[in-house]
Short mmCIF file of C-alpha atoms (C1' of nucleotides) in Angstrom, two decimals:
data_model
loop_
_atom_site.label_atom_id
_atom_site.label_comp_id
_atom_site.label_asym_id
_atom_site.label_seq_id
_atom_site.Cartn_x
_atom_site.Cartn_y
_atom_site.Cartn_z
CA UNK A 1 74.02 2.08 21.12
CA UNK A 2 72.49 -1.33 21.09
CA UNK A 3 74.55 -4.29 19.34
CA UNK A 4 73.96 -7.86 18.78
CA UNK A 5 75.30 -10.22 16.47
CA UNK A 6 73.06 -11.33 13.93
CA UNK A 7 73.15 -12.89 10.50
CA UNK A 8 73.39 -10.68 7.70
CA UNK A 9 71.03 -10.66 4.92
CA UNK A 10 72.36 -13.22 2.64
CA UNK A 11 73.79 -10.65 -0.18
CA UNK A 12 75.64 -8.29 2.09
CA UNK A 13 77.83 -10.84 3.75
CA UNK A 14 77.49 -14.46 2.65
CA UNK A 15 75.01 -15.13 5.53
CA UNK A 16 78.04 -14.62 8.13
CA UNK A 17 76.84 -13.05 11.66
CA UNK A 18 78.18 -9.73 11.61
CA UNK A 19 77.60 -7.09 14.73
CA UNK A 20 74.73 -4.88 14.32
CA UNK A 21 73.41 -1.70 15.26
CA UNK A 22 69.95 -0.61 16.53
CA UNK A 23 69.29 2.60 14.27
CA UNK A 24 66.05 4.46 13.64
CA UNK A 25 65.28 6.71 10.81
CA UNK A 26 64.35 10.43 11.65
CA UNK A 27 60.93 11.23 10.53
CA UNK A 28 61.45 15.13 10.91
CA UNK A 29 63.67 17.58 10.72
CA UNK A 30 66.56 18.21 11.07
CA UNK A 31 67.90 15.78 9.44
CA UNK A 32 64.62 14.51 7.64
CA UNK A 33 65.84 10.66 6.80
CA UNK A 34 68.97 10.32 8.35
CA UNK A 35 69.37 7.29 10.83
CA UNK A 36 69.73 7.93 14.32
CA UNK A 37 70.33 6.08 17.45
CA UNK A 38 67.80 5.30 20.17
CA UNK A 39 67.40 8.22 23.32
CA UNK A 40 66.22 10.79 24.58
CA UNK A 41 65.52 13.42 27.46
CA UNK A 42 66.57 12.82 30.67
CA UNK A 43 63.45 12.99 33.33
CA UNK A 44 64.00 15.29 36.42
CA UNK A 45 63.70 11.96 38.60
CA UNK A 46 66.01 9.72 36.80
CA UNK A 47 69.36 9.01 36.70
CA UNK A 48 70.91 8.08 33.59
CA UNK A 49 70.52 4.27 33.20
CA UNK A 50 67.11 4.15 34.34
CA UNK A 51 66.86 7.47 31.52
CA UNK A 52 68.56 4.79 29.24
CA UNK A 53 65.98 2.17 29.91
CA UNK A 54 62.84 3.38 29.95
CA UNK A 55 63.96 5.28 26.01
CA UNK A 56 64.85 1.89 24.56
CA UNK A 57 61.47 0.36 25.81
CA UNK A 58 60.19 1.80 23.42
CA UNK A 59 62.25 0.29 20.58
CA UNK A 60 63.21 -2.60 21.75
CA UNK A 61 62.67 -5.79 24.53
CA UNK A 62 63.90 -4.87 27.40
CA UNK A 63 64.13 -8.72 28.56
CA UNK A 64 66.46 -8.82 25.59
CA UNK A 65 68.71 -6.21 27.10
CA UNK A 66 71.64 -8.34 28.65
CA UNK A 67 74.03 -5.69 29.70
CA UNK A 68 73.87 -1.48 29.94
CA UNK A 69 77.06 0.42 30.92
CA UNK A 70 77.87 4.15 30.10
CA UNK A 71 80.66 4.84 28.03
CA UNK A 72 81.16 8.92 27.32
CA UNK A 73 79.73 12.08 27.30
CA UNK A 74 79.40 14.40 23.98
CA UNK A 75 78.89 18.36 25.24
CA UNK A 76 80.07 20.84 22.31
CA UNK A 77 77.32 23.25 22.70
CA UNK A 78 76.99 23.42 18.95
CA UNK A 79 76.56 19.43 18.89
CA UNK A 80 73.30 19.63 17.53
CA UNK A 81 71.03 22.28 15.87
CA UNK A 82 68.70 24.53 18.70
CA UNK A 83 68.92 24.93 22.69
CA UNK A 84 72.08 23.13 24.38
CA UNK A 85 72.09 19.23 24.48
CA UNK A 86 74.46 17.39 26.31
CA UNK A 87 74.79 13.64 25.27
CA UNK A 88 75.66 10.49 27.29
CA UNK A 89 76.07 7.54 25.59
CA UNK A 90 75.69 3.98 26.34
CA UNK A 91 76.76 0.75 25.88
CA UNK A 92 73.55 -1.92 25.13
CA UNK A 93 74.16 -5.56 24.47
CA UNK A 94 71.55 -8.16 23.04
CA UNK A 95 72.21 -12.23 23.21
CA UNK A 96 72.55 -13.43 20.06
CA UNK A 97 69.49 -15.36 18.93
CA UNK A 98 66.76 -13.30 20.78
CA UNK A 99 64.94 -11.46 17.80
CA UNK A 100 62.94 -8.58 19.65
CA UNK A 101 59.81 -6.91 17.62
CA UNK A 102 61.01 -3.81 16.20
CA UNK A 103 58.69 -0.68 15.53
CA UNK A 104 58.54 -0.09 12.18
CA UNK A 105 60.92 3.21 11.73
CA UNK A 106 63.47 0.94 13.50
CA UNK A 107 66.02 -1.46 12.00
CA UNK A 108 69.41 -3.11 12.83
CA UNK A 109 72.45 -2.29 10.77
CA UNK A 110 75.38 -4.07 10.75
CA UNK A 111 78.49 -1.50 11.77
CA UNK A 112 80.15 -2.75 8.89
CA UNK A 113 78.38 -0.87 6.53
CA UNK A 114 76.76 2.11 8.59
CA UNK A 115 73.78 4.49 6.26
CA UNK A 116 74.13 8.16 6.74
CA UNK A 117 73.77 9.27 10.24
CA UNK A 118 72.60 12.37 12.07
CA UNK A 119 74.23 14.52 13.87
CA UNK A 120 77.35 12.93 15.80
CA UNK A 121 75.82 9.66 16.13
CA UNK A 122 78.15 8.28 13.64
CA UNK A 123 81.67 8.45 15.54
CA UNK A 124 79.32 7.38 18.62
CA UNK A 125 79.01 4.20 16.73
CA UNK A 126 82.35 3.66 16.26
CA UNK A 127 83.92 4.89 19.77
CA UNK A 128 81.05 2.10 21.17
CA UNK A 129 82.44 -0.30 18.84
CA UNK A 130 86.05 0.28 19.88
CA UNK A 131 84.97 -0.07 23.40
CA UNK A 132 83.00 -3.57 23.15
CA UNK A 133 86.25 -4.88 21.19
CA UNK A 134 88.62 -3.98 24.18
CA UNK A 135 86.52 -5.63 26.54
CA UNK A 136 85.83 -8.74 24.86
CA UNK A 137 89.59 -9.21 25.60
CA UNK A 138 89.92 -8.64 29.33
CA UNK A 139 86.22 -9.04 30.88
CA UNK A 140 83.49 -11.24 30.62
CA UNK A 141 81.13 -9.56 28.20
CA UNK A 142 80.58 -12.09 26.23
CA UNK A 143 78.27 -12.86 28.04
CA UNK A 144 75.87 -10.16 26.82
CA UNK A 145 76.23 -11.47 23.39
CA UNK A 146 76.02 -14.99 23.54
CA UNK A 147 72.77 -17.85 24.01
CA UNK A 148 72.81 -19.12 27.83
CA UNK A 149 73.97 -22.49 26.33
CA UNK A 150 75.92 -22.88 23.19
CA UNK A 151 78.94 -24.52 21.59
CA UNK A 152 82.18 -23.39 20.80
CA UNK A 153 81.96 -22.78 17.17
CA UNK A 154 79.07 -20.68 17.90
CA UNK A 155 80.81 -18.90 20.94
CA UNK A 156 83.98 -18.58 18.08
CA UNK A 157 81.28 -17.05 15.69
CA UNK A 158 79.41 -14.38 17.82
CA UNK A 159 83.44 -13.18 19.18
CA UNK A 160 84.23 -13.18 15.69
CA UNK A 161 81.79 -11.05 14.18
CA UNK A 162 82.36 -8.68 17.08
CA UNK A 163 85.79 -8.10 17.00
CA UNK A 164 85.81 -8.09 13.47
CA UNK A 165 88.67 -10.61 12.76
CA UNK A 166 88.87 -14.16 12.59
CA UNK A 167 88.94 -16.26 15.88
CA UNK A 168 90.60 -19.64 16.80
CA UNK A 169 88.08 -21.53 18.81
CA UNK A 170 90.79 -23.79 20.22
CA UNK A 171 92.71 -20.83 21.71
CA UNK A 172 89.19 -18.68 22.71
CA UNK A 173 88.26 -21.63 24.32
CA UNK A 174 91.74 -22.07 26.45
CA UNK A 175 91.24 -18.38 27.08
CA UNK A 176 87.98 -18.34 28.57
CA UNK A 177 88.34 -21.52 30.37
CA UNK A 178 91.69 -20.57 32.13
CA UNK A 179 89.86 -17.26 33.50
CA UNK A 180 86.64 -19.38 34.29
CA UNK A 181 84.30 -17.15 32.12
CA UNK A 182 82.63 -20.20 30.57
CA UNK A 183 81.89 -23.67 32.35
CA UNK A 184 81.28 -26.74 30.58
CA UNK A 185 77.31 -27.89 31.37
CA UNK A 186 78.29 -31.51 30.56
CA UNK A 187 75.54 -31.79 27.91
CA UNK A 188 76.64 -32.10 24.34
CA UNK A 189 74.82 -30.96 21.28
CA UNK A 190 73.06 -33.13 18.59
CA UNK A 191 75.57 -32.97 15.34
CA UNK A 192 73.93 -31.38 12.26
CA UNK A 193 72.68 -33.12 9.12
CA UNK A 194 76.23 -33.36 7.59
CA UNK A 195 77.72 -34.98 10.29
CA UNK A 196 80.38 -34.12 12.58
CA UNK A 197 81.36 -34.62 16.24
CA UNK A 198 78.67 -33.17 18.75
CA UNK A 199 79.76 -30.50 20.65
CA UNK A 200 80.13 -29.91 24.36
CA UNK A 201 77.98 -27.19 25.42
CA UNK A 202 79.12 -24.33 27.45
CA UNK A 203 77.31 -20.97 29.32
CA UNK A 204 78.78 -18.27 30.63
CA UNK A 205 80.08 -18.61 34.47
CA UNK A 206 78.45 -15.34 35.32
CA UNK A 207 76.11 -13.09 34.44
CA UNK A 208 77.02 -10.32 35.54
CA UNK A 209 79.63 -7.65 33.83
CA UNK A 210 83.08 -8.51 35.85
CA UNK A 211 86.43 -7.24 34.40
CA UNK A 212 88.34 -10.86 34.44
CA UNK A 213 92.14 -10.18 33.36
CA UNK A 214 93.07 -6.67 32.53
CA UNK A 215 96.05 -8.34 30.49
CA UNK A 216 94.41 -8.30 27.00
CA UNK A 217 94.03 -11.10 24.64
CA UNK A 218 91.85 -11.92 21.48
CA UNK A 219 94.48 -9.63 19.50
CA UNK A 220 93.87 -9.46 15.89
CA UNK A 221 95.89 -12.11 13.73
CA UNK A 222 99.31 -11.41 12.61
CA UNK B 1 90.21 15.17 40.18
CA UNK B 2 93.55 16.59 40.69
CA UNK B 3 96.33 14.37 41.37
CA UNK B 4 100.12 15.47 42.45
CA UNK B 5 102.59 12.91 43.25
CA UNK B 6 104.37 14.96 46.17
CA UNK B 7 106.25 14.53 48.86
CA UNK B 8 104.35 13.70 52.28
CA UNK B 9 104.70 15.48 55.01
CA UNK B 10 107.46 14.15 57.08
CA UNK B 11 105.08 12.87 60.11
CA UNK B 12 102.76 10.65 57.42
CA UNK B 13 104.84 8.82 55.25
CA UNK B 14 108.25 9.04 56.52
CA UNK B 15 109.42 11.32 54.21
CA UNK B 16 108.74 9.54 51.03
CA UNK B 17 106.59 10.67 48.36
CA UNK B 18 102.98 10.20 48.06
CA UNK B 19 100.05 10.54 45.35
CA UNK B 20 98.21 13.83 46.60
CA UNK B 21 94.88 15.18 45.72
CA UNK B 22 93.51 18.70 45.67
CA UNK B 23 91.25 19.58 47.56
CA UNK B 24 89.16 22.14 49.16
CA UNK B 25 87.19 22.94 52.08
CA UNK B 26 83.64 24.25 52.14
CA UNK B 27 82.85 27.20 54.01
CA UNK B 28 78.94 27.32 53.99
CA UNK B 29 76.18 25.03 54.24
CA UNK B 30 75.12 21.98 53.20
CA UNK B 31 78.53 20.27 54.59
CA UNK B 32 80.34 23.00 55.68
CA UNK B 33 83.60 22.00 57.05
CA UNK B 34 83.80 18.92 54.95
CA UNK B 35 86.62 18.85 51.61
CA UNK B 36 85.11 18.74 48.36
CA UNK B 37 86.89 18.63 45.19
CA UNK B 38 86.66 21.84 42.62
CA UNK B 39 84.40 22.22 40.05
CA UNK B 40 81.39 24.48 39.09
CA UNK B 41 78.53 24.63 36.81
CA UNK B 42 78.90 24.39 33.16
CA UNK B 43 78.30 27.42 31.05
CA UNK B 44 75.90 27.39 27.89
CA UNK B 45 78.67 28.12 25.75
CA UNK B 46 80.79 25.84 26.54
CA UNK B 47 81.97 22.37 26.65
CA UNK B 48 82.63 20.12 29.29
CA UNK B 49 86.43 20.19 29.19
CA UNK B 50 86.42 24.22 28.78
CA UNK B 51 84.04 24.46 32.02
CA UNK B 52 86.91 22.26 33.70
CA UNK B 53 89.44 24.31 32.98
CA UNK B 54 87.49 27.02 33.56
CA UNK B 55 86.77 26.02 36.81
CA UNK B 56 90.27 24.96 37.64
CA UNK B 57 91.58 28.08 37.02
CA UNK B 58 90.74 29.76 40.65
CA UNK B 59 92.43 26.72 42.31
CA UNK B 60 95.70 25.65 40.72
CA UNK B 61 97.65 27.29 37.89
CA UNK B 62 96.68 25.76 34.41
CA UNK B 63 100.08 26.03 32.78
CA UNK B 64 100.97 22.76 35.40
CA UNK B 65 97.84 20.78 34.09
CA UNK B 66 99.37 18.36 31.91
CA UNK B 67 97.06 16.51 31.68
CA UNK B 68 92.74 16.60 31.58
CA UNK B 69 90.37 13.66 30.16
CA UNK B 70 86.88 13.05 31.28
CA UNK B 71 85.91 10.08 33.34
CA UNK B 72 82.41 9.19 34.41
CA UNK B 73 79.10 10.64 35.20
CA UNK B 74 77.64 10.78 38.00
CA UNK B 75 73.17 10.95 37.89
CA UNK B 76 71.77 10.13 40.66
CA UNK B 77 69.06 12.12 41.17
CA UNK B 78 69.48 12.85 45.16
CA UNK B 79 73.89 12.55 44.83
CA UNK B 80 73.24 16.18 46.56
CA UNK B 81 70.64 18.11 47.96
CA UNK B 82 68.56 20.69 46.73
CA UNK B 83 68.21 21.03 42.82
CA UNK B 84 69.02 18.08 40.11
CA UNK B 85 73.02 18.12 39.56
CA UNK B 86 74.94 16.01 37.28
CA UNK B 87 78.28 15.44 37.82
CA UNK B 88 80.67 14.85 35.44
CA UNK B 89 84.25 13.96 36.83
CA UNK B 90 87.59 14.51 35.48
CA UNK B 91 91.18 13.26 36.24
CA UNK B 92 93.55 16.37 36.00
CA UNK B 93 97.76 15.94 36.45
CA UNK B 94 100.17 18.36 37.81
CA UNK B 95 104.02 17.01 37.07
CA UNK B 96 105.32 16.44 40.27
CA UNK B 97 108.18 18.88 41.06
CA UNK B 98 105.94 21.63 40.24
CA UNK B 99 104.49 24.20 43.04
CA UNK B 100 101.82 25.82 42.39
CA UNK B 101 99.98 28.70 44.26
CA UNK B 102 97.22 27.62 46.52
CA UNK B 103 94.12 29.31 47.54
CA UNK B 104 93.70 29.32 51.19
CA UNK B 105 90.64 27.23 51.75
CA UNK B 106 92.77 24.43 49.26
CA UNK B 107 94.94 21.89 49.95
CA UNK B 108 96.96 18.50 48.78
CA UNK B 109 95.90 15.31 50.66
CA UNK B 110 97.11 12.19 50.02
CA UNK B 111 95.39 9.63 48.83
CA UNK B 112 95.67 7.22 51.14
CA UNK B 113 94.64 9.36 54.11
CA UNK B 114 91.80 11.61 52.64
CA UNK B 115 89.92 13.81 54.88
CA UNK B 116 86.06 13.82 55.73
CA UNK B 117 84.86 14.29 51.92
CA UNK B 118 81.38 16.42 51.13
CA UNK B 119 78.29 14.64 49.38
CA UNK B 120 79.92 11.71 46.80
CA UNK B 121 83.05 13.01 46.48
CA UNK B 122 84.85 10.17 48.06
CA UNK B 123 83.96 7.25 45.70
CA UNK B 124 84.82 9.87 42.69
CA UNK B 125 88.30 10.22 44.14
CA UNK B 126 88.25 6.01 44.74
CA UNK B 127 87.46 5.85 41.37
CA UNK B 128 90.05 8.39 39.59
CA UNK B 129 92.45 6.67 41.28
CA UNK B 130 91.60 3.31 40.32
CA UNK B 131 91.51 4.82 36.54
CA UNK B 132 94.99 5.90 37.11
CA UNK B 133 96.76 3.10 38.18
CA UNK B 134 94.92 1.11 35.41
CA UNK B 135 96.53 4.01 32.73
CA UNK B 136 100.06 3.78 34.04
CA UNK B 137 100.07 0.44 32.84
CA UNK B 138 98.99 0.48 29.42
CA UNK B 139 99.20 4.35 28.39
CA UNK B 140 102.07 7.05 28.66
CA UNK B 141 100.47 8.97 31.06
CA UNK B 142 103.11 9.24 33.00
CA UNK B 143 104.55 11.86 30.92
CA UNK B 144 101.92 14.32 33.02
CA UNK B 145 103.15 13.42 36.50
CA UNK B 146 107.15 13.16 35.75
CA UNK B 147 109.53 16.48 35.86
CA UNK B 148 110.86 17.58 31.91
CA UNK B 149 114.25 14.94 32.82
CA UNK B 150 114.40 12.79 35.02
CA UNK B 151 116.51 9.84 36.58
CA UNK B 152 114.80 6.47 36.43
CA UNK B 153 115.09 6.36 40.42
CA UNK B 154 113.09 10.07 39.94
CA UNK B 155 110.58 7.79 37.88
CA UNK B 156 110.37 5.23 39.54
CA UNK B 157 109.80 6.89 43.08
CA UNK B 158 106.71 8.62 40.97
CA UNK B 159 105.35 5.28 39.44
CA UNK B 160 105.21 3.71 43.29
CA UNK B 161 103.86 6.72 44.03
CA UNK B 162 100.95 6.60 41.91
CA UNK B 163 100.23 3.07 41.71
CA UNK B 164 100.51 2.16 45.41
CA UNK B 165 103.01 -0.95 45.57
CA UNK B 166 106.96 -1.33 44.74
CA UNK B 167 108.37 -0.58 41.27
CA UNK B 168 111.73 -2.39 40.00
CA UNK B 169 114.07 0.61 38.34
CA UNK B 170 115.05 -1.89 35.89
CA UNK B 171 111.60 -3.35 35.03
CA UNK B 172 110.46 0.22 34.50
CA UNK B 173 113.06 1.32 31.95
CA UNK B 174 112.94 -1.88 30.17
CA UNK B 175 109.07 -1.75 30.11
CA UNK B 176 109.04 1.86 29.09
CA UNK B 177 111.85 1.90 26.79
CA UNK B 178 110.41 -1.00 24.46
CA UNK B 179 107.33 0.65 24.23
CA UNK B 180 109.15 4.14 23.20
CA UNK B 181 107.15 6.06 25.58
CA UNK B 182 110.75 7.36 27.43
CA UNK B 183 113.74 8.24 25.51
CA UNK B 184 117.64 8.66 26.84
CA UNK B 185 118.58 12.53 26.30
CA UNK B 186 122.55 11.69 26.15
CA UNK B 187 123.12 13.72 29.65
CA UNK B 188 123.61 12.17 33.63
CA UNK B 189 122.62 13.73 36.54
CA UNK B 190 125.39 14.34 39.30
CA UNK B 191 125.43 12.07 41.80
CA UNK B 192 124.49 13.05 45.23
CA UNK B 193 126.33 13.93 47.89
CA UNK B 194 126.41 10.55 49.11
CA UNK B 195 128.26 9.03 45.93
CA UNK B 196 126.84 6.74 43.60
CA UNK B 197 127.23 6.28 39.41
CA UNK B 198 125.25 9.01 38.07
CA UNK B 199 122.25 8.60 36.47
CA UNK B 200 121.56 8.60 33.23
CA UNK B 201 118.39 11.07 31.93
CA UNK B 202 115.26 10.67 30.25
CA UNK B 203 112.31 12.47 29.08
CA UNK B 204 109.10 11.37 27.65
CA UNK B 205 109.02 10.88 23.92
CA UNK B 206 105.69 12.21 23.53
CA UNK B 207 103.43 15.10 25.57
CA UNK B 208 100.63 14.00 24.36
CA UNK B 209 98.35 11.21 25.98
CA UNK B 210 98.55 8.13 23.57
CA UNK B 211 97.71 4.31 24.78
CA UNK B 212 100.90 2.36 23.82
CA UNK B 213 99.77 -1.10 24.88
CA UNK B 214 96.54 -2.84 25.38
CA UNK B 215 98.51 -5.23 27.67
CA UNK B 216 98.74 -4.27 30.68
CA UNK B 217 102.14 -4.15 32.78
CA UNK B 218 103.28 -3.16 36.09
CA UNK B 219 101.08 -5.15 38.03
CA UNK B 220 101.57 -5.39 41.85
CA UNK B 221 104.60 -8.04 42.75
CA UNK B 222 103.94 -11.38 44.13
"C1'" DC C 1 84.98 -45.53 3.97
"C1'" DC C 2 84.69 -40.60 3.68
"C1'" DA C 3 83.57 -35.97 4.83
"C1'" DA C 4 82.59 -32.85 8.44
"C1'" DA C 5 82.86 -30.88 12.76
"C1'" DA C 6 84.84 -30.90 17.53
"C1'" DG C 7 88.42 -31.35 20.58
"C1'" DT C 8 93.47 -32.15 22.16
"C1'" DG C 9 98.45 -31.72 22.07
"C1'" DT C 10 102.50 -29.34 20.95
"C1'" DT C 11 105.44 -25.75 19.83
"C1'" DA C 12 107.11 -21.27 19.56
"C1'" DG C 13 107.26 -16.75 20.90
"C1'" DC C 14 106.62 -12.42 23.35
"C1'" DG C 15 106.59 -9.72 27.32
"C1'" DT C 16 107.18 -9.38 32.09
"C1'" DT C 17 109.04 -10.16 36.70
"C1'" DA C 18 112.71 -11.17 39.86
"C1'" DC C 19 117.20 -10.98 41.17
"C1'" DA C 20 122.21 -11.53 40.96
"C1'" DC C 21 125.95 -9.12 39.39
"C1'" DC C 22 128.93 -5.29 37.51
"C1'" DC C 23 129.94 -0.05 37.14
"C1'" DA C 24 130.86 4.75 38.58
"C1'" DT C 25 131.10 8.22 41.89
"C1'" DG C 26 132.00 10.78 46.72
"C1'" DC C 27 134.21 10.50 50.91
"C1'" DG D 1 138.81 1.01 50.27
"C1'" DC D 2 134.09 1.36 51.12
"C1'" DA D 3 129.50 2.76 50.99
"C1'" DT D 4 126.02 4.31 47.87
"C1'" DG D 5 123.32 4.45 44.15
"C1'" DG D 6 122.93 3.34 38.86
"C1'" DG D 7 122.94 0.05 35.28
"C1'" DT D 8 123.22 -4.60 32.79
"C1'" DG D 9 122.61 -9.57 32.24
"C1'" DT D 10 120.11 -13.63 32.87
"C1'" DA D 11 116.79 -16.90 34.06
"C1'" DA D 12 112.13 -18.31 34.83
"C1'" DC D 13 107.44 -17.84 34.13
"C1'" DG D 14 102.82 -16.94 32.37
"C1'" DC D 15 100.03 -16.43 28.71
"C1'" DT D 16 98.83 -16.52 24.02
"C1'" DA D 17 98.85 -17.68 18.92
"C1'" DA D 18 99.34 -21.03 15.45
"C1'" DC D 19 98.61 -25.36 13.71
"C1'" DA D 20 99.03 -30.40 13.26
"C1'" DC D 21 96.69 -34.26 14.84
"C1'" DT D 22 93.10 -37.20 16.90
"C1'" DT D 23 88.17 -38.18 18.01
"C1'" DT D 24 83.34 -38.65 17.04
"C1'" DT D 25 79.48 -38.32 14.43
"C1'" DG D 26 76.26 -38.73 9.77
"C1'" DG D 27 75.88 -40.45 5.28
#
DNA sequence: CCAAAAGTGTTAGCGTTACACCCATGC
DNA sequence: GCATGGGTGTAACGCTAACACTTTTGG
């Protein structure tokens, strides 16, 4: 599964961001139409994440690709239709204003509001989903999903179209500061047209996945 | 991965109990002599958690397996000689006053003292463990390593067991009991032959594994 | 001056740890 | 009575959520 937050098309959501999905649509059968996710056989040389890597070449930038971790394995034998396939699935993250060339049977989707999928590759979606929104809260994975500089309120807006609830930048700021995920560059941004105070930019402390405080946070409101 | 929390032989850990894995000893070429842990090539008919148990079977009895969940893949294309293998690993838990039967060529080790270990094995084990500790915290997992009833001391001793460092009796019941993952059954325990109040029992509310908190507790003191 | 956006301060609350203290039993 | 082990009470702390308030910009 590869995510990114992106805007919506104006009419589904108001032009929010919202977290999307990289589907493609199946061209034969079975399941003539239905969308699927991105994969494929695993070579006799490879081990899974370089399997995982050279598949999404084709559909996507690789340079894009900020972060790749596995997340579970699907095996009922009757899975899918003919011989035996055993699924792994992954965990892909895309920074948020990269917009990578697409093929043309390809498009993102935002999880919100899924099409009809093949196979099992709907509750794949959603397990990923589940996953990416517990570790927002205790590692730095953010990181995958955000520019390499940007402000808070855009930091607030990737987090909250991720975890699918609204987020206080004050408090996502304190959080992320306190466990050193993001570091002030000192350089502020230019206000918009409206006005407004400029903001102070940030980037991410590390690149690199690192599981920061395995006392959660980023709970839903209430 | 099967994990016991058992009570060390008398020489290692003065006495005192002791998370235990099981393990067992190749006979034959390629690293003959060296433990591995079980497992076995899964079947076309079945899936990955019947193969496990499937597997299991010849080793330990299954009725003490209260516990099975998958944890991570393992694809390296040379992880072991001769043809492609894919390892997928487990975490399996036997409650700890039970017994079973052991094969010959199998035995417990303890964690924290594991023997020379055949092809990857060792990081797997590193890594189950790891996953464990992490679970005690947040899930009721517990319920798979504890006897039926139990005194808190009982639990307790099985909680340091498992995650490695001290456990407060108090912190532990208060932690557990807010969470509803143990529940008084209205009886004591005698006391010992020593004297002391008897204890009050418990048993876990639920059998079944459920994550009860995203916030993790029982961290290491200090 | 006003609206807009960013940033700071403050408060309240939950959950956990640490530890002192009281209770019940056997000898 | 005394040692032993079980249980309760309490205080302190860390971290987070919620929100009012101040600061800085463009028009």
């Amino acid at each position: 599964m590869v995510f990114q937050v992106r805007p919506g098309r104006a009419s589904d959501t108001d032009g929010k961001t919202a977290l999307h999905v990289l589907l493609w649509q199946r061209a034969l059968d079975p399941e003539r139409g239905k969308w699927s996710l991105p994969g494929g056989r695993l070579g006799a040389d490879e081990d899974l994440t370089s399997s995982v890597r050279r598949q999404l070449a084709e559909k996507v930038d690789l340079r894009q690709l900020a972060h790749l971790e596995q997340l579970a394995v699907f095996s009922d034998p009757a899975r899918v239709p003919g011989p035996r396939t055993i699924a792994s699935s992954f965990l892909g993250l895309v920074p948020s204003p990269a917009t990578p060339e697409l093929p043309p049977d390809t498009r993102w989707h935002p999880v919100s509001d899924l099409p009809e999928m093949a196979f099992d590759h709907g509750p794949m979606v959603e397990h990923a989903r589940n996953r990416l929104v517990a570790k927002l809260s205790y590692t730095n994975i953010g990181f995958a999903l955000a520019p390499n500089e940007f402000a808070l309120s855009t930091l607030r807006d990737i987090y909250s179209a991720a975890l699918g609830h609204h987020v206080d930048a004050t408090n996502l700021q304190r959080v992320l500061e306190r466990r050193q995920v993001i570091t002030r560059t000192g350089t502020t941004a230019r206000s918009g047209r409206s006005g407004g105070r400029p903001a102070a930019l940030y980037r991410f402390t590390e690149s690199r996945y690192r599981v920061t405080d395995e006392f959660a946070a980023l709970r839903p409101p209430g």
